[in-house]
Coordinates of C-alpha atoms in Angstrom, one line a residue:
K1 CA 0.0 0.0 0.0
L2 CA 1.2 3.5 -0.8
R3 CA -0.1 7.0 -1.1
I4 CA 0.2 9.0 -4.3
P5 CA 1.5 11.6 -4.0
G6 CA 3.3 10.6 -0.8
G7 CA 6.7 9.7 0.6
E8 CA 7.0 6.1 -0.6
I9 CA 7.9 6.8 -4.2
P10 CA 10.8 9.3 -3.4
S11 CA 12.1 6.9 -0.7
A12 CA 12.2 4.1 -3.3
M13 CA 14.1 6.3 -5.7
K14 CA 16.6 7.2 -3.0
A15 CA 17.1 3.6 -2.2
L16 CA 17.9 2.8 -5.9
W17 CA 20.3 5.8 -6.1
R18 CA 22.1 4.6 -3.0
L19 CA 23.1 1.4 -4.8
R20 CA 25.3 3.6 -7.0
L21 CA 24.6 1.3 -10.0
F22 CA 22.6 3.8 -12.0
T23 CA 23.0 7.1 -13.7
D24 CA 19.3 7.8 -13.9
V25 CA 16.3 6.6 -11.9
Q26 CA 12.6 7.4 -12.7
I27 CA 9.3 6.0 -11.6
Y28 CA 6.2 6.5 -13.7
K29 CA 2.6 5.9 -13.1
E30 CA 1.3 4.0 -16.1
K31 CA -2.4 3.8 -15.2
T32 CA -4.8 3.5 -12.3
I33 CA -7.7 1.1 -12.1
G34 CA -9.7 1.7 -9.0
D35 CA -7.4 1.6 -6.0
V36 CA -4.7 -0.3 -8.0
V37 CA -1.8 1.6 -9.6
F38 CA 0.6 0.3 -12.2
L39 CA 4.1 1.6 -11.9
E40 CA 7.0 1.5 -14.3
I41 CA 10.6 1.9 -12.8
K42 CA 13.0 3.1 -15.5
V43 CA 16.7 3.1 -14.7
E44 CA 19.8 3.8 -16.7
E45 CA 22.6 1.5 -15.7
R46 CA 26.2 2.7 -15.3
A47 CA 28.7 1.7 -17.9
R48 CA 30.5 -1.6 -17.5
L49 CA 34.2 -2.0 -17.6
S50 CA 35.8 -3.2 -20.9
R51 CA 39.5 -2.8 -20.0
H52 CA 41.9 -0.5 -18.3
S53 CA 45.4 0.9 -19.0
F54 CA 48.1 3.1 -17.4
K55 CA 49.7 6.3 -18.6
G56 CA 52.7 8.2 -17.2
V57 CA 54.7 5.2 -15.9
K58 CA 57.1 2.7 -17.4
K59 CA 55.8 -0.6 -18.6
S60 CA 58.0 -2.3 -16.0
Y61 CA 55.5 -1.1 -13.4
H62 CA 52.4 -2.4 -15.3
D63 CA 52.4 -6.0 -14.0
D64 CA 52.6 -4.8 -10.4
L65 CA 49.9 -2.2 -11.0
N66 CA 47.6 -4.8 -12.6
D67 CA 47.9 -6.9 -9.5
I68 CA 46.7 -3.9 -7.5
V69 CA 43.8 -2.7 -9.6
N70 CA 42.5 -6.2 -10.5
V71 CA 41.5 -6.6 -6.8
H72 CA 39.0 -3.8 -7.4
L73 CA 38.2 -4.0 -11.2
V74 CA 36.4 -6.8 -12.8
K75 CA 36.0 -6.9 -16.6
G76 CA 32.3 -6.6 -17.4
A77 CA 31.3 -5.3 -14.0
I78 CA 29.6 -1.9 -13.4
V79 CA 32.1 0.9 -12.9
T80 CA 31.3 3.0 -9.8
E81 CA 33.1 5.9 -8.1
S82 CA 33.9 3.7 -5.2
I83 CA 35.7 1.1 -7.3
K84 CA 37.7 3.8 -9.1
N85 CA 38.7 5.5 -5.9
N86 CA 39.8 2.2 -4.3
A87 CA 42.0 1.5 -7.4
K88 CA 43.5 5.0 -7.2
V89 CA 44.3 4.6 -3.5
G90 CA 46.0 1.2 -4.2
I91 CA 48.2 2.8 -6.9
K92 CA 49.2 5.7 -4.7
E93 CA 50.1 3.4 -1.9
F94 CA 52.3 1.4 -4.3
F95 CA 54.3 4.4 -5.3
R96 CA 54.4 5.8 -1.8
D97 CA 56.1 2.7 -0.7
K98 CA 58.7 3.3 -3.4
G99 CA 59.5 6.8 -2.1
Y100 CA 57.0 8.8 -4.3
K101 CA 55.1 10.2 -1.4
N102 CA 53.3 12.9 -3.5
A103 CA 52.2 10.7 -6.4
V104 CA 49.0 11.9 -8.1
V105 CA 46.6 9.5 -9.9
R106 CA 43.7 10.6 -12.1
V107 CA 41.1 8.3 -13.7
K108 CA 39.6 9.0 -17.1
E109 CA 36.6 7.1 -18.5
I110 CA 36.5 6.6 -22.2
E111 CA 33.3 5.4 -23.8
E112 CA 33.5 2.4 -26.1
K113 CA 31.7 2.6 -29.5
K114 CA 29.7 -0.5 -28.9
G115 CA 27.5 -1.3 -25.9
N116 CA 27.3 0.5 -22.6
K117 CA 31.0 0.0 -21.8
V118 CA 33.9 2.2 -20.8
R119 CA 37.7 1.9 -20.7
L120 CA 39.5 3.3 -17.7
V121 CA 42.8 5.1 -18.1
F122 CA 44.9 5.7 -15.0
N123 CA 47.0 8.8 -15.5
I124 CA 49.9 8.6 -13.0
D125 CA 52.3 11.4 -12.1
R126 CA 54.8 10.0 -9.6
K127 CA 56.3 13.4 -8.9
E128 CA 59.8 13.5 -7.6
R129 CA 61.0 11.1 -4.9
V130 CA 60.8 12.7 -1.5
K131 CA 64.2 13.6 -0.1
I132 CA 64.8 13.8 3.6
Q133 CA 66.6 17.0 4.4
E134 CA 67.0 16.4 8.2
I135 CA 65.9 14.0 10.9
I136 CA 65.5 15.7 14.3
I137 CA 65.5 13.5 17.4
V138 CA 64.2 15.0 20.6
G139 CA 64.4 13.5 24.1
N140 CA 67.5 11.4 23.7
D141 CA 69.4 12.5 26.8
N142 CA 71.5 9.3 27.1
V143 CA 72.2 8.3 23.5
K144 CA 73.8 10.6 20.9
T145 CA 71.7 11.7 18.0
G146 CA 74.3 10.5 15.5
K147 CA 74.3 7.0 16.9
L148 CA 70.5 6.8 16.6
K149 CA 70.5 8.1 13.1
R150 CA 73.0 5.4 12.1
K151 CA 70.7 2.8 13.4
M152 CA 68.0 4.0 10.9
K153 CA 69.2 1.9 7.9
G154 CA 66.3 2.8 5.6
T155 CA 65.7 6.4 6.5
K156 CA 68.7 8.7 5.8
E157 CA 69.2 12.4 5.5
K158 CA 69.9 13.9 2.0
R159 CA 73.1 15.6 3.1
R160 CA 74.9 12.4 4.2
I161 CA 77.5 11.2 1.7
F162 CA 76.8 8.0 -0.2
S163 CA 73.4 7.5 1.5
S164 CA 70.0 7.3 -0.1
S165 CA 67.6 9.9 1.4
K166 CA 64.3 8.7 -0.2
F167 CA 61.4 8.4 2.2
I168 CA 59.6 5.0 2.2
D169 CA 56.8 4.4 4.7
P170 CA 57.5 0.7 5.6
D171 CA 61.2 1.4 6.0
Y172 CA 60.5 4.4 8.3
D173 CA 58.2 2.3 10.4
M174 CA 60.9 -0.4 10.7
D175 CA 63.5 2.2 11.6
K176 CA 61.4 3.6 14.4
Q177 CA 61.1 0.1 15.9
T178 CA 64.8 -0.4 15.4
L179 CA 65.4 2.7 17.6
I180 CA 63.3 1.2 20.4
D181 CA 65.0 -2.2 20.1
Y182 CA 68.4 -0.5 20.4
Y183 CA 67.3 1.4 23.5
N184 CA 66.2 -1.9 25.0
T185 CA 69.7 -3.3 24.5
L186 CA 71.0 -0.3 26.6
G187 CA 68.7 -1.1 29.5
F188 CA 65.9 1.4 28.6
R189 CA 63.2 -1.2 28.5
D190 CA 60.4 1.4 28.8
A191 CA 61.7 3.5 25.9
K192 CA 59.0 4.6 23.4
I193 CA 58.4 7.0 20.6
M194 CA 55.8 9.5 21.9
S195 CA 55.2 11.1 18.6
D196 CA 56.7 12.0 15.2
S197 CA 55.9 14.7 12.7
M198 CA 56.8 15.6 9.1
W199 CA 56.8 18.8 7.1
Y200 CA 58.3 20.3 4.0
N201 CA 60.9 23.1 4.0
E202 CA 61.1 25.9 1.5
K203 CA 62.9 23.5 -1.0
D204 CA 60.1 20.9 -0.7
D205 CA 62.5 18.5 1.1
L206 CA 61.1 16.5 3.9
M207 CA 61.8 17.3 7.6
I208 CA 61.2 14.6 10.2
Q209 CA 61.1 15.0 14.0
I210 CA 61.0 12.0 16.3
N211 CA 60.1 12.6 20.0
I212 CA 61.5 9.9 22.3
K213 CA 60.8 9.1 25.9
E214 CA 63.7 7.1 27.2
G215 CA 62.4 6.2 30.7
N216 CA 64.5 4.7 33.4
R217 CA 67.6 2.5 32.8
Y218 CA 67.4 -1.0 34.3
F219 CA 70.1 -3.4 35.5
F220 CA 70.2 -7.1 36.2
R221 CA 69.9 -7.8 39.9
N222 CA 69.6 -11.4 41.3
I223 CA 69.3 -14.3 38.9
T224 CA 68.0 -17.5 40.3
W225 CA 67.6 -21.0 38.8
K226 CA 64.9 -23.6 39.4
G227 CA 64.4 -27.1 38.0
N228 CA 68.1 -27.6 37.0
S229 CA 68.6 -31.2 38.1
I230 CA 71.2 -32.0 35.4
Y231 CA 73.6 -29.1 35.6
E232 CA 74.8 -27.2 38.6
T233 CA 73.8 -23.5 39.1
E234 CA 77.4 -22.5 38.7
T235 CA 77.6 -24.1 35.3
L236 CA 74.4 -22.4 34.0
E237 CA 75.6 -19.1 35.4
K238 CA 78.9 -19.4 33.5
V239 CA 77.0 -20.2 30.2
L240 CA 74.6 -17.4 30.7
G241 CA 77.4 -14.9 31.3
I242 CA 75.3 -12.2 32.9
E243 CA 76.4 -10.7 36.2
K244 CA 74.5 -8.8 38.8
G245 CA 74.7 -5.1 38.0
D246 CA 75.0 -5.6 34.2
V247 CA 72.8 -3.4 32.1
Y248 CA 69.4 -5.1 31.4
N249 CA 69.4 -6.3 27.8
T250 CA 66.4 -8.4 26.7
E251 CA 68.1 -9.3 23.4
L252 CA 71.3 -10.5 25.2
L253 CA 69.2 -12.5 27.7
Q254 CA 67.2 -14.3 25.0
T255 CA 70.4 -15.0 23.0
R256 CA 72.2 -16.5 26.0
L257 CA 69.2 -18.6 26.9
S258 CA 68.2 -20.1 23.5
F259 CA 69.4 -18.3 20.4
S260 CA 73.2 -18.2 20.4
Q261 CA 74.5 -18.9 16.8
D262 CA 77.3 -21.0 18.0
G263 CA 75.1 -23.2 20.2
R264 CA 76.7 -22.0 23.4
D265 CA 73.5 -21.1 25.2
V266 CA 71.5 -22.5 28.2
S267 CA 69.0 -24.5 26.1

């Protein structure tokens, strides 16, 4: 049951629009017989995908890019804005991971001559690779800045000789974790990166600031053994090689217990 005019017809049209499958939606009243109405729903379907291509990048990238966009694009499927945006985001993330942080991707629809089909062309402008002008580290009261920067193997400043200064997100994330791991080896088991920020200087080079909270430095105190019926405590202590008062080092402890490369560990 519905009222004409009333709110049901507009609500039905809105529901069809929300599917994002149509470029036009209309509902007509064909005729009325008594209290029975005959409705015709006329929609114009969005174009379907025939194929896609890339412009602005070398063919050596095409296989990788196809793997990315094929997750979102299906030949013969209806082309929606959401599908195009998801493909664009995937392409931008691909180039960002290669150091092209400012890559721009535009999608152009080209109508095919036959049928309601379109070809998508992804125009890609990688821009220049982002260069890191300077890495600023704040809060490192107990470790020299230069030492911390040398630990960052994938994130280097531009002004360093023979070093690559391109910014790559995954490498940067790994380098931040490397800093914390290094602090842990020095006894700062509570060390953490409180925040980090990035901005561009007047030459469009990237500036990075990392804010560290070192926390307290810890030391080994008493080490006791339980369940050692085969070897004496003195033997295990000699293999472990850690004395009371040594700087607390999680990596060293695990290595001496189980992961020594030469097999000279407790396990």
